[in-house]
């Protein structure tokens, strides 16, 4: 579960990017985060995986209280949260297998468990045949599928995707969405910030709209609601 209560974030330069925002996302939900550029979507997302600390309010994610959290506990939170970025952020010198395995190595999983689980998630994303390739040998869509595999390999409660289809063509984007929806079907919260109007309108899920740091719309099966 994710719960924000009266959360605000003020940057050191004085910009208040999130203003008194409250919401709850229950286990198993799929929610889009929409809104104009500069609205605060990235700030919102970064607070959830503790890349940024809120200035005030309360944030709970997967049983962790992020406001009072000690730095040494952040790795335990990160095990419960997978993150996927627009630009994939794969390690270029590691193979597909190694990129995904690395996320399990850092939590000190056993070698056999790593091998089994990495192959399982790569099969889920349709890349079992590409395990020895390097990122630069893959298409954008394939790279994003590796990034999704890496994000879910430790079975997180929450998968956060920040513009995951932003660099992909519509057909490839559909493939990524199929995977995100399949992951959600297995019980993982999926939270996806996006400007992909067509996707939001065709594959209806909860829509959270942020404008000027505030939650201005929260609809169970909403539409995108903007022209871009
Ligand atoms: P979005 O992801 O919706 O485009 P952001 O969260 O990136 O919005 O930005 C929200 C507001 O906070 C904008 O006014 C932006 O200029 C400002 N902002 C974002 N990051 C920083 C930062 N590191 N320092 C100061 N202001 C920032
Ligand atoms: P080089 O071959 O230039 O020494 P490396 O292959 O050591 O470079 O590192 C390339 C990138 O991959 C770096 O960002 C590094 O932190 C990362 N990296 C290196 N080894 C591993 C590993 N076993 N698992 C995950 N990431 C690694």
PDB file of C-alpha atoms and ligand atoms in Angstrom:
ATOM      1  CA  UNK A   1       0.000   0.000   0.000  1.00  0.00           C
ATOM      2  CA  UNK A   2       1.042   3.593  -0.636  1.00  0.00           C
ATOM      3  CA  UNK A   3      -0.296   6.396   1.512  1.00  0.00           C
ATOM      4  CA  UNK A   4       0.621  10.061   1.357  1.00  0.00           C
ATOM      5  CA  UNK A   5      -0.853  12.394   3.926  1.00  0.00           C
ATOM      6  CA  UNK A   6      -0.537  16.165   3.531  1.00  0.00           C
ATOM      7  CA  UNK A   7       2.783  15.844   1.724  1.00  0.00           C
ATOM      8  CA  UNK A   8       4.649  18.925   0.563  1.00  0.00           C
ATOM      9  CA  UNK A   9       8.039  19.229  -1.096  1.00  0.00           C
ATOM     10  CA  UNK A  10       9.899  22.500  -1.251  1.00  0.00           C
ATOM     11  CA  UNK A  11      13.218  22.565  -3.087  1.00  0.00           C
ATOM     12  CA  UNK A  12      16.128  24.569  -1.670  1.00  0.00           C
ATOM     13  CA  UNK A  13      15.593  27.201  -4.396  1.00  0.00           C
ATOM     14  CA  UNK A  14      12.151  27.942  -2.957  1.00  0.00           C
ATOM     15  CA  UNK A  15      10.009  26.104  -5.535  1.00  0.00           C
ATOM     16  CA  UNK A  16       7.219  24.127  -3.857  1.00  0.00           C
ATOM     17  CA  UNK A  17       6.758  21.244  -6.283  1.00  0.00           C
ATOM     18  CA  UNK A  18       4.200  19.229  -4.250  1.00  0.00           C
ATOM     19  CA  UNK A  19       1.590  20.985  -2.146  1.00  0.00           C
ATOM     20  CA  UNK A  20      -0.336  19.292   0.644  1.00  0.00           C
ATOM     21  CA  UNK A  21      -0.984  16.155  -1.372  1.00  0.00           C
ATOM     22  CA  UNK A  22      -2.883  13.196   0.110  1.00  0.00           C
ATOM     23  CA  UNK A  23      -3.800   9.884  -1.530  1.00  0.00           C
ATOM     24  CA  UNK A  24      -3.957   6.156  -0.934  1.00  0.00           C
ATOM     25  CA  UNK A  25      -3.140   3.407  -3.419  1.00  0.00           C
ATOM     26  CA  UNK A  26      -4.154  -0.064  -2.309  1.00  0.00           C
ATOM     27  CA  UNK A  27      -2.374  -3.326  -3.030  1.00  0.00           C
ATOM     28  CA  UNK A  28      -2.977  -4.542  -6.547  1.00  0.00           C
ATOM     29  CA  UNK A  29      -3.983  -1.185  -8.044  1.00  0.00           C
ATOM     30  CA  UNK A  30      -2.759   0.191 -11.371  1.00  0.00           C
ATOM     31  CA  UNK A  31      -2.636   3.981 -11.475  1.00  0.00           C
ATOM     32  CA  UNK A  32      -1.459   6.491 -14.038  1.00  0.00           C
ATOM     33  CA  UNK A  33       0.057   9.796 -12.982  1.00  0.00           C
ATOM     34  CA  UNK A  34      -0.731  12.489 -15.543  1.00  0.00           C
ATOM     35  CA  UNK A  35      -0.346  16.230 -15.731  1.00  0.00           C
ATOM     36  CA  UNK A  36       1.495  18.987 -17.597  1.00  0.00           C
ATOM     37  CA  UNK A  37       5.285  19.286 -17.627  1.00  0.00           C
ATOM     38  CA  UNK A  38       6.506  20.879 -14.435  1.00  0.00           C
ATOM     39  CA  UNK A  39       3.389  19.816 -12.507  1.00  0.00           C
ATOM     40  CA  UNK A  40       5.358  17.796  -9.959  1.00  0.00           C
ATOM     41  CA  UNK A  41       5.038  14.217 -11.254  1.00  0.00           C
ATOM     42  CA  UNK A  42       8.739  13.404 -11.047  1.00  0.00           C
ATOM     43  CA  UNK A  43       9.001  14.966  -7.618  1.00  0.00           C
ATOM     44  CA  UNK A  44       6.041  12.887  -6.467  1.00  0.00           C
ATOM     45  CA  UNK A  45       7.596   9.678  -7.806  1.00  0.00           C
ATOM     46  CA  UNK A  46      11.062  10.389  -6.412  1.00  0.00           C
ATOM     47  CA  UNK A  47       9.624  10.836  -2.935  1.00  0.00           C
ATOM     48  CA  UNK A  48       8.028   7.385  -3.131  1.00  0.00           C
ATOM     49  CA  UNK A  49      11.303   5.586  -3.614  1.00  0.00           C
ATOM     50  CA  UNK A  50      13.097   7.951  -1.277  1.00  0.00           C
ATOM     51  CA  UNK A  51      15.229   9.621  -3.891  1.00  0.00           C
ATOM     52  CA  UNK A  52      13.871  12.827  -2.364  1.00  0.00           C
ATOM     53  CA  UNK A  53      12.676  13.540   1.141  1.00  0.00           C
ATOM     54  CA  UNK A  54       9.343  15.286   1.654  1.00  0.00           C
ATOM     55  CA  UNK A  55       9.492  18.640   3.434  1.00  0.00           C
ATOM     56  CA  UNK A  56       6.378  17.872   5.459  1.00  0.00           C
ATOM     57  CA  UNK A  57       3.591  15.329   5.759  1.00  0.00           C
ATOM     58  CA  UNK A  58       3.633  11.556   6.002  1.00  0.00           C
ATOM     59  CA  UNK A  59       4.520   8.904   3.407  1.00  0.00           C
ATOM     60  CA  UNK A  60       4.034   5.173   3.864  1.00  0.00           C
ATOM     61  CA  UNK A  61       5.142   2.684   1.210  1.00  0.00           C
ATOM     62  CA  UNK A  62       4.953  -1.091   1.624  1.00  0.00           C
ATOM     63  CA  UNK A  63       4.915  -0.792   5.395  1.00  0.00           C
ATOM     64  CA  UNK A  64       7.762   1.724   5.640  1.00  0.00           C
ATOM     65  CA  UNK A  65       7.414   5.190   7.114  1.00  0.00           C
ATOM     66  CA  UNK A  66       9.568   7.242   4.751  1.00  0.00           C
ATOM     67  CA  UNK A  67       9.652  10.431   6.761  1.00  0.00           C
ATOM     68  CA  UNK A  68      11.290   9.032   9.853  1.00  0.00           C
ATOM     69  CA  UNK A  69      13.394   6.604   7.874  1.00  0.00           C
ATOM     70  CA  UNK A  70      17.088   6.199   8.679  1.00  0.00           C
ATOM     71  CA  UNK A  71      19.464   6.165   5.715  1.00  0.00           C
ATOM     72  CA  UNK A  72      20.592   2.665   6.616  1.00  0.00           C
ATOM     73  CA  UNK A  73      17.024   1.390   6.157  1.00  0.00           C
ATOM     74  CA  UNK A  74      16.632   2.758   2.628  1.00  0.00           C
ATOM     75  CA  UNK A  75      17.999  -0.435   0.987  1.00  0.00           C
ATOM     76  CA  UNK A  76      15.208  -2.431   2.679  1.00  0.00           C
ATOM     77  CA  UNK A  77      12.601  -0.066   1.263  1.00  0.00           C
ATOM     78  CA  UNK A  78      14.162  -0.321  -2.206  1.00  0.00           C
ATOM     79  CA  UNK A  79      13.682  -4.094  -2.159  1.00  0.00           C
ATOM     80  CA  UNK A  80       9.940  -3.468  -2.003  1.00  0.00           C
ATOM     81  CA  UNK A  81       9.975  -1.010  -4.894  1.00  0.00           C
ATOM     82  CA  UNK A  82      11.016  -1.568  -8.493  1.00  0.00           C
ATOM     83  CA  UNK A  83      11.647   1.461 -10.679  1.00  0.00           C
ATOM     84  CA  UNK A  84      11.634   1.763 -14.473  1.00  0.00           C
ATOM     85  CA  UNK A  85      12.839   4.918 -16.232  1.00  0.00           C
ATOM     86  CA  UNK A  86      12.208   6.444 -19.646  1.00  0.00           C
ATOM     87  CA  UNK A  87      15.881   6.004 -20.602  1.00  0.00           C
ATOM     88  CA  UNK A  88      16.147   2.399 -19.303  1.00  0.00           C
ATOM     89  CA  UNK A  89      19.352   2.980 -17.276  1.00  0.00           C
ATOM     90  CA  UNK A  90      20.868  -0.421 -18.000  1.00  0.00           C
ATOM     91  CA  UNK A  91      24.529  -1.043 -17.219  1.00  0.00           C
ATOM     92  CA  UNK A  92      26.160  -1.014 -20.669  1.00  0.00           C
ATOM     93  CA  UNK A  93      29.000  -3.410 -19.930  1.00  0.00           C
ATOM     94  CA  UNK A  94      26.788  -6.106 -18.473  1.00  0.00           C
ATOM     95  CA  UNK A  95      24.778  -8.637 -20.440  1.00  0.00           C
ATOM     96  CA  UNK A  96      21.004  -8.889 -20.231  1.00  0.00           C
ATOM     97  CA  UNK A  97      21.352 -11.692 -17.698  1.00  0.00           C
ATOM     98  CA  UNK A  98      23.917  -9.772 -15.631  1.00  0.00           C
ATOM     99  CA  UNK A  99      21.871  -6.569 -15.610  1.00  0.00           C
ATOM    100  CA  UNK A 100      18.947  -8.412 -14.049  1.00  0.00           C
ATOM    101  CA  UNK A 101      21.091 -10.635 -11.805  1.00  0.00           C
ATOM    102  CA  UNK A 102      22.841  -7.587 -10.366  1.00  0.00           C
ATOM    103  CA  UNK A 103      19.647  -6.473  -8.624  1.00  0.00           C
ATOM    104  CA  UNK A 104      19.606  -9.807  -6.791  1.00  0.00           C
ATOM    105  CA  UNK A 105      23.347  -9.812  -6.101  1.00  0.00           C
ATOM    106  CA  UNK A 106      23.101  -6.552  -4.198  1.00  0.00           C
ATOM    107  CA  UNK A 107      20.561  -8.108  -1.849  1.00  0.00           C
ATOM    108  CA  UNK A 108      22.886 -11.087  -1.456  1.00  0.00           C
ATOM    109  CA  UNK A 109      20.594 -13.726  -2.919  1.00  0.00           C
ATOM    110  CA  UNK A 110      22.054 -17.196  -3.414  1.00  0.00           C
ATOM    111  CA  UNK A 111      23.604 -17.947  -6.841  1.00  0.00           C
ATOM    112  CA  UNK A 112      21.164 -20.728  -7.708  1.00  0.00           C
ATOM    113  CA  UNK A 113      18.184 -18.608  -6.682  1.00  0.00           C
ATOM    114  CA  UNK A 114      19.536 -15.782  -8.829  1.00  0.00           C
ATOM    115  CA  UNK A 115      19.944 -18.014 -11.854  1.00  0.00           C
ATOM    116  CA  UNK A 116      16.449 -19.494 -11.551  1.00  0.00           C
ATOM    117  CA  UNK A 117      14.683 -16.233 -10.874  1.00  0.00           C
ATOM    118  CA  UNK A 118      16.517 -14.223 -13.539  1.00  0.00           C
ATOM    119  CA  UNK A 119      15.587 -16.770 -16.192  1.00  0.00           C
ATOM    120  CA  UNK A 120      12.002 -16.757 -14.927  1.00  0.00           C
ATOM    121  CA  UNK A 121      11.608 -12.971 -15.222  1.00  0.00           C
ATOM    122  CA  UNK A 122      13.397 -12.839 -18.565  1.00  0.00           C
ATOM    123  CA  UNK A 123      10.944 -15.417 -19.826  1.00  0.00           C
ATOM    124  CA  UNK A 124       8.074 -13.302 -18.502  1.00  0.00           C
ATOM    125  CA  UNK A 125       9.291 -10.314 -20.538  1.00  0.00           C
ATOM    126  CA  UNK A 126      10.001 -12.460 -23.601  1.00  0.00           C
ATOM    127  CA  UNK A 127      13.786 -12.199 -23.586  1.00  0.00           C
ATOM    128  CA  UNK A 128      14.917 -15.636 -22.511  1.00  0.00           C
ATOM    129  CA  UNK A 129      16.672 -16.060 -25.851  1.00  0.00           C
ATOM    130  CA  UNK A 130      18.722 -12.868 -25.457  1.00  0.00           C
ATOM    131  CA  UNK A 131      20.426 -13.417 -22.111  1.00  0.00           C
ATOM    132  CA  UNK A 132      23.976 -13.058 -23.440  1.00  0.00           C
ATOM    133  CA  UNK A 133      23.399  -9.877 -25.399  1.00  0.00           C
ATOM    134  CA  UNK A 134      24.542  -6.443 -24.298  1.00  0.00           C
ATOM    135  CA  UNK A 135      22.158  -3.479 -24.072  1.00  0.00           C
ATOM    136  CA  UNK A 136      23.548  -1.793 -27.195  1.00  0.00           C
ATOM    137  CA  UNK A 137      22.672  -4.909 -29.187  1.00  0.00           C
ATOM    138  CA  UNK A 138      18.994  -4.559 -28.307  1.00  0.00           C
ATOM    139  CA  UNK A 139      16.142  -2.380 -29.592  1.00  0.00           C
ATOM    140  CA  UNK A 140      14.674   0.262 -27.295  1.00  0.00           C
ATOM    141  CA  UNK A 141      11.687  -1.928 -26.536  1.00  0.00           C
ATOM    142  CA  UNK A 142      13.921  -4.864 -25.674  1.00  0.00           C
ATOM    143  CA  UNK A 143      16.060  -2.681 -23.431  1.00  0.00           C
ATOM    144  CA  UNK A 144      12.967  -1.498 -21.622  1.00  0.00           C
ATOM    145  CA  UNK A 145      11.872  -5.099 -21.154  1.00  0.00           C
ATOM    146  CA  UNK A 146      15.234  -5.840 -19.526  1.00  0.00           C
ATOM    147  CA  UNK A 147      14.715  -2.821 -17.269  1.00  0.00           C
ATOM    148  CA  UNK A 148      11.262  -4.114 -16.310  1.00  0.00           C
ATOM    149  CA  UNK A 149      12.711  -7.569 -15.584  1.00  0.00           C
ATOM    150  CA  UNK A 150      15.349  -5.984 -13.357  1.00  0.00           C
ATOM    151  CA  UNK A 151      12.718  -3.929 -11.559  1.00  0.00           C
ATOM    152  CA  UNK A 152      10.572  -6.953 -10.689  1.00  0.00           C
ATOM    153  CA  UNK A 153      13.231  -9.586 -10.083  1.00  0.00           C
ATOM    154  CA  UNK A 154      13.064  -9.131  -6.301  1.00  0.00           C
ATOM    155  CA  UNK A 155       9.261  -9.344  -6.321  1.00  0.00           C
ATOM    156  CA  UNK A 156       8.559  -5.782  -5.184  1.00  0.00           C
ATOM    157  CA  UNK A 157       5.186  -4.728  -3.811  1.00  0.00           C
ATOM    158  CA  UNK A 158       5.295  -1.593  -5.928  1.00  0.00           C
ATOM    159  CA  UNK A 159       6.494  -1.022  -9.485  1.00  0.00           C
ATOM    160  CA  UNK A 160       7.051   2.621 -10.363  1.00  0.00           C
ATOM    161  CA  UNK A 161       7.441   3.511 -14.016  1.00  0.00           C
ATOM    162  CA  UNK A 162       8.413   7.063 -14.947  1.00  0.00           C
ATOM    163  CA  UNK A 163       7.450   7.603 -18.614  1.00  0.00           C
ATOM    164  CA  UNK A 164       8.334   4.002 -19.504  1.00  0.00           C
ATOM    165  CA  UNK A 165       7.067   4.334 -23.071  1.00  0.00           C
ATOM    166  CA  UNK A 166       8.371   7.865 -23.633  1.00  0.00           C
ATOM    167  CA  UNK A 167      11.134   6.726 -26.003  1.00  0.00           C
ATOM    168  CA  UNK A 168       9.214   3.927 -27.706  1.00  0.00           C
ATOM    169  CA  UNK A 169       6.977   3.682 -30.766  1.00  0.00           C
ATOM    170  CA  UNK A 170       3.285   2.809 -30.244  1.00  0.00           C
ATOM    171  CA  UNK A 171       3.589  -0.878 -31.055  1.00  0.00           C
ATOM    172  CA  UNK A 172       6.576  -1.362 -28.768  1.00  0.00           C
ATOM    173  CA  UNK A 173       4.822   0.646 -26.081  1.00  0.00           C
ATOM    174  CA  UNK A 174       1.893  -1.749 -26.277  1.00  0.00           C
ATOM    175  CA  UNK A 175       4.250  -4.640 -25.567  1.00  0.00           C
ATOM    176  CA  UNK A 176       5.613  -2.887 -22.481  1.00  0.00           C
ATOM    177  CA  UNK A 177       2.085  -2.153 -21.280  1.00  0.00           C
ATOM    178  CA  UNK A 178       1.113  -5.808 -21.718  1.00  0.00           C
ATOM    179  CA  UNK A 179       3.974  -6.707 -19.396  1.00  0.00           C
ATOM    180  CA  UNK A 180       3.156  -4.024 -16.822  1.00  0.00           C
ATOM    181  CA  UNK A 181      -0.475  -5.149 -16.765  1.00  0.00           C
ATOM    182  CA  UNK A 182       0.576  -8.789 -16.363  1.00  0.00           C
ATOM    183  CA  UNK A 183       2.782  -7.822 -13.418  1.00  0.00           C
ATOM    184  CA  UNK A 184      -0.123  -5.896 -11.931  1.00  0.00           C
ATOM    185  CA  UNK A 185      -2.374  -8.942 -12.373  1.00  0.00           C
ATOM    186  CA  UNK A 186      -0.005 -10.824 -10.090  1.00  0.00           C
ATOM    187  CA  UNK A 187      -0.746  -8.345  -7.325  1.00  0.00           C
ATOM    188  CA  UNK A 188       1.947  -5.681  -7.683  1.00  0.00           C
ATOM    189  CA  UNK A 189       0.947  -2.035  -7.470  1.00  0.00           C
ATOM    190  CA  UNK A 190       1.892  -0.350 -10.750  1.00  0.00           C
ATOM    191  CA  UNK A 191       2.263   3.406 -10.728  1.00  0.00           C
ATOM    192  CA  UNK A 192       3.042   4.895 -14.101  1.00  0.00           C
ATOM    193  CA  UNK A 193       3.724   8.536 -14.931  1.00  0.00           C
ATOM    194  CA  UNK A 194       2.955   9.109 -18.580  1.00  0.00           C
ATOM    195  CA  UNK A 195       2.186  11.562 -21.373  1.00  0.00           C
ATOM    196  CA  UNK A 196       0.871   8.744 -23.535  1.00  0.00           C
ATOM    197  CA  UNK A 197      -2.694   9.935 -24.096  1.00  0.00           C
ATOM    198  CA  UNK A 198      -3.728   7.067 -26.322  1.00  0.00           C
ATOM    199  CA  UNK A 199      -2.498   4.476 -23.837  1.00  0.00           C
ATOM    200  CA  UNK A 200      -4.287   6.044 -20.890  1.00  0.00           C
ATOM    201  CA  UNK A 201      -7.527   6.326 -22.844  1.00  0.00           C
ATOM    202  CA  UNK A 202      -7.420   2.818 -24.299  1.00  0.00           C
ATOM    203  CA  UNK A 203      -6.208   0.841 -21.314  1.00  0.00           C
ATOM    204  CA  UNK A 204      -8.281   2.362 -18.583  1.00  0.00           C
ATOM    205  CA  UNK A 205      -6.982   2.359 -15.035  1.00  0.00           C
ATOM    206  CA  UNK A 206      -7.091   4.776 -12.138  1.00  0.00           C
ATOM    207  CA  UNK A 207      -5.940   8.245 -13.179  1.00  0.00           C
ATOM    208  CA  UNK A 208      -4.263  10.662 -10.780  1.00  0.00           C
ATOM    209  CA  UNK A 209      -3.763  14.120 -12.275  1.00  0.00           C
ATOM    210  CA  UNK A 210      -1.258  16.503 -10.746  1.00  0.00           C
ATOM    211  CA  UNK A 211      -1.223  20.203 -11.620  1.00  0.00           C
ATOM    212  CA  UNK A 212       0.943  22.798  -9.953  1.00  0.00           C
ATOM    213  CA  UNK A 213       1.855  20.361  -7.192  1.00  0.00           C
ATOM    214  CA  UNK A 214      -1.708  19.437  -6.289  1.00  0.00           C
ATOM    215  CA  UNK A 215      -3.806  16.346  -6.924  1.00  0.00           C
ATOM    216  CA  UNK A 216      -6.577  17.826  -9.073  1.00  0.00           C
ATOM    217  CA  UNK A 217      -8.258  14.643 -10.298  1.00  0.00           C
ATOM    218  CA  UNK A 218      -8.519  11.057  -9.046  1.00  0.00           C
ATOM    219  CA  UNK A 219     -10.740   8.806 -11.162  1.00  0.00           C
ATOM    220  CA  UNK A 220     -11.177   5.072 -10.950  1.00  0.00           C
ATOM    221  CA  UNK A 221     -11.316   4.608 -14.718  1.00  0.00           C
ATOM    222  CA  UNK A 222     -10.291   8.012 -15.898  1.00  0.00           C
ATOM    223  CA  UNK A 223      -9.134   9.401 -19.195  1.00  0.00           C
ATOM    224  CA  UNK A 224      -5.986  11.321 -19.976  1.00  0.00           C
ATOM    225  CA  UNK A 225      -7.728  14.655 -20.037  1.00  0.00           C
ATOM    226  CA  UNK A 226      -5.072  16.782 -21.774  1.00  0.00           C
ATOM    227  CA  UNK A 227      -4.502  17.604 -25.431  1.00  0.00           C
ATOM    228  CA  UNK A 228      -0.778  16.768 -25.803  1.00  0.00           C
TER     229      UNK A 228
HETATM  230  P1  LIG B   1       7.058  17.033 -13.799  1.00  0.00           P
HETATM  231  O1  LIG B   1       7.724  15.718 -13.543  1.00  0.00           O
HETATM  232  O2  LIG B   1       5.576  16.973 -13.682  1.00  0.00           O
HETATM  233  O3  LIG B   1       7.485  17.655 -15.092  1.00  0.00           O
HETATM  234  P2  LIG B   1       8.800  18.038 -11.701  1.00  0.00           P
HETATM  235  O4  LIG B   1       8.503  17.286 -10.472  1.00  0.00           O
HETATM  236  O5  LIG B   1      10.004  17.675 -12.470  1.00  0.00           O
HETATM  237  O6  LIG B   1       7.497  18.036 -12.636  1.00  0.00           O
HETATM  238  O7  LIG B   1       8.929  19.590 -11.343  1.00  0.00           O
HETATM  239  C1  LIG B   1       7.965  20.266 -10.522  1.00  0.00           C
HETATM  240  C2  LIG B   1       8.483  21.667 -10.225  1.00  0.00           C
HETATM  241  O8  LIG B   1       9.635  21.575  -9.397  1.00  0.00           O
HETATM  242  C3  LIG B   1       8.903  22.467 -11.449  1.00  0.00           C
HETATM  243  O9  LIG B   1       8.618  23.821 -11.201  1.00  0.00           O
HETATM  244  C4  LIG B   1      10.394  22.240 -11.500  1.00  0.00           C
HETATM  245  O10 LIG B   1      11.039  23.322 -12.138  1.00  0.00           O
HETATM  246  C5  LIG B   1      10.752  22.176 -10.033  1.00  0.00           C
HETATM  247  N1  LIG B   1      11.926  21.332  -9.760  1.00  0.00           N
HETATM  248  C6  LIG B   1      12.098  20.054 -10.127  1.00  0.00           C
HETATM  249  N2  LIG B   1      13.285  19.578  -9.683  1.00  0.00           N
HETATM  250  C7  LIG B   1      13.864  20.597  -9.015  1.00  0.00           C
HETATM  251  C8  LIG B   1      15.097  20.753  -8.306  1.00  0.00           C
HETATM  252  N3  LIG B   1      15.955  19.750  -8.178  1.00  0.00           N
HETATM  253  N4  LIG B   1      15.358  21.942  -7.747  1.00  0.00           N
HETATM  254  C9  LIG B   1      14.476  22.947  -7.853  1.00  0.00           C
HETATM  255  N5  LIG B   1      13.302  22.880  -8.476  1.00  0.00           N
HETATM  256  C10 LIG B   1      12.981  21.717  -9.064  1.00  0.00           C
HETATM  257  P1  LIG B   2      35.294  -1.381 -16.946  1.00  0.00           P
HETATM  258  O1  LIG B   2      35.227  -2.588 -17.824  1.00  0.00           O
HETATM  259  O2  LIG B   2      35.527  -0.101 -17.663  1.00  0.00           O
HETATM  260  O3  LIG B   2      36.156  -1.558 -15.732  1.00  0.00           O
HETATM  261  P2  LIG B   2      32.977  -2.186 -15.487  1.00  0.00           P
HETATM  262  O4  LIG B   2      32.504  -3.294 -16.354  1.00  0.00           O
HETATM  263  O5  LIG B   2      33.756  -2.535 -14.261  1.00  0.00           O
HETATM  264  O6  LIG B   2      33.820  -1.176 -16.372  1.00  0.00           O
HETATM  265  O7  LIG B   2      31.786  -1.265 -15.041  1.00  0.00           O
HETATM  266  C1  LIG B   2      30.867  -0.717 -15.965  1.00  0.00           C
HETATM  267  C2  LIG B   2      29.614  -0.320 -15.201  1.00  0.00           C
HETATM  268  O8  LIG B   2      28.995  -1.502 -14.699  1.00  0.00           O
HETATM  269  C3  LIG B   2      29.887   0.553 -14.008  1.00  0.00           C
HETATM  270  O9  LIG B   2      28.806   1.456 -13.868  1.00  0.00           O
HETATM  271  C4  LIG B   2      29.940  -0.396 -12.848  1.00  0.00           C
HETATM  272  O10 LIG B   2      29.523   0.215 -11.658  1.00  0.00           O
HETATM  273  C5  LIG B   2      28.960  -1.464 -13.284  1.00  0.00           C
HETATM  274  N1  LIG B   2      29.348  -2.798 -12.825  1.00  0.00           N
HETATM  275  C6  LIG B   2      30.565  -3.346 -12.838  1.00  0.00           C
HETATM  276  N2  LIG B   2      30.542  -4.585 -12.400  1.00  0.00           N
HETATM  277  C7  LIG B   2      29.258  -4.864 -12.087  1.00  0.00           C
HETATM  278  C8  LIG B   2      28.590  -5.995 -11.584  1.00  0.00           C
HETATM  279  N3  LIG B   2      29.168  -7.153 -11.298  1.00  0.00           N
HETATM  280  N4  LIG B   2      27.289  -5.917 -11.421  1.00  0.00           N
HETATM  281  C9  LIG B   2      26.666  -4.780 -11.701  1.00  0.00           C
HETATM  282  N5  LIG B   2      27.221  -3.668 -12.164  1.00  0.00           N
HETATM  283  C10 LIG B   2      28.512  -3.700 -12.353  1.00  0.00           C
END
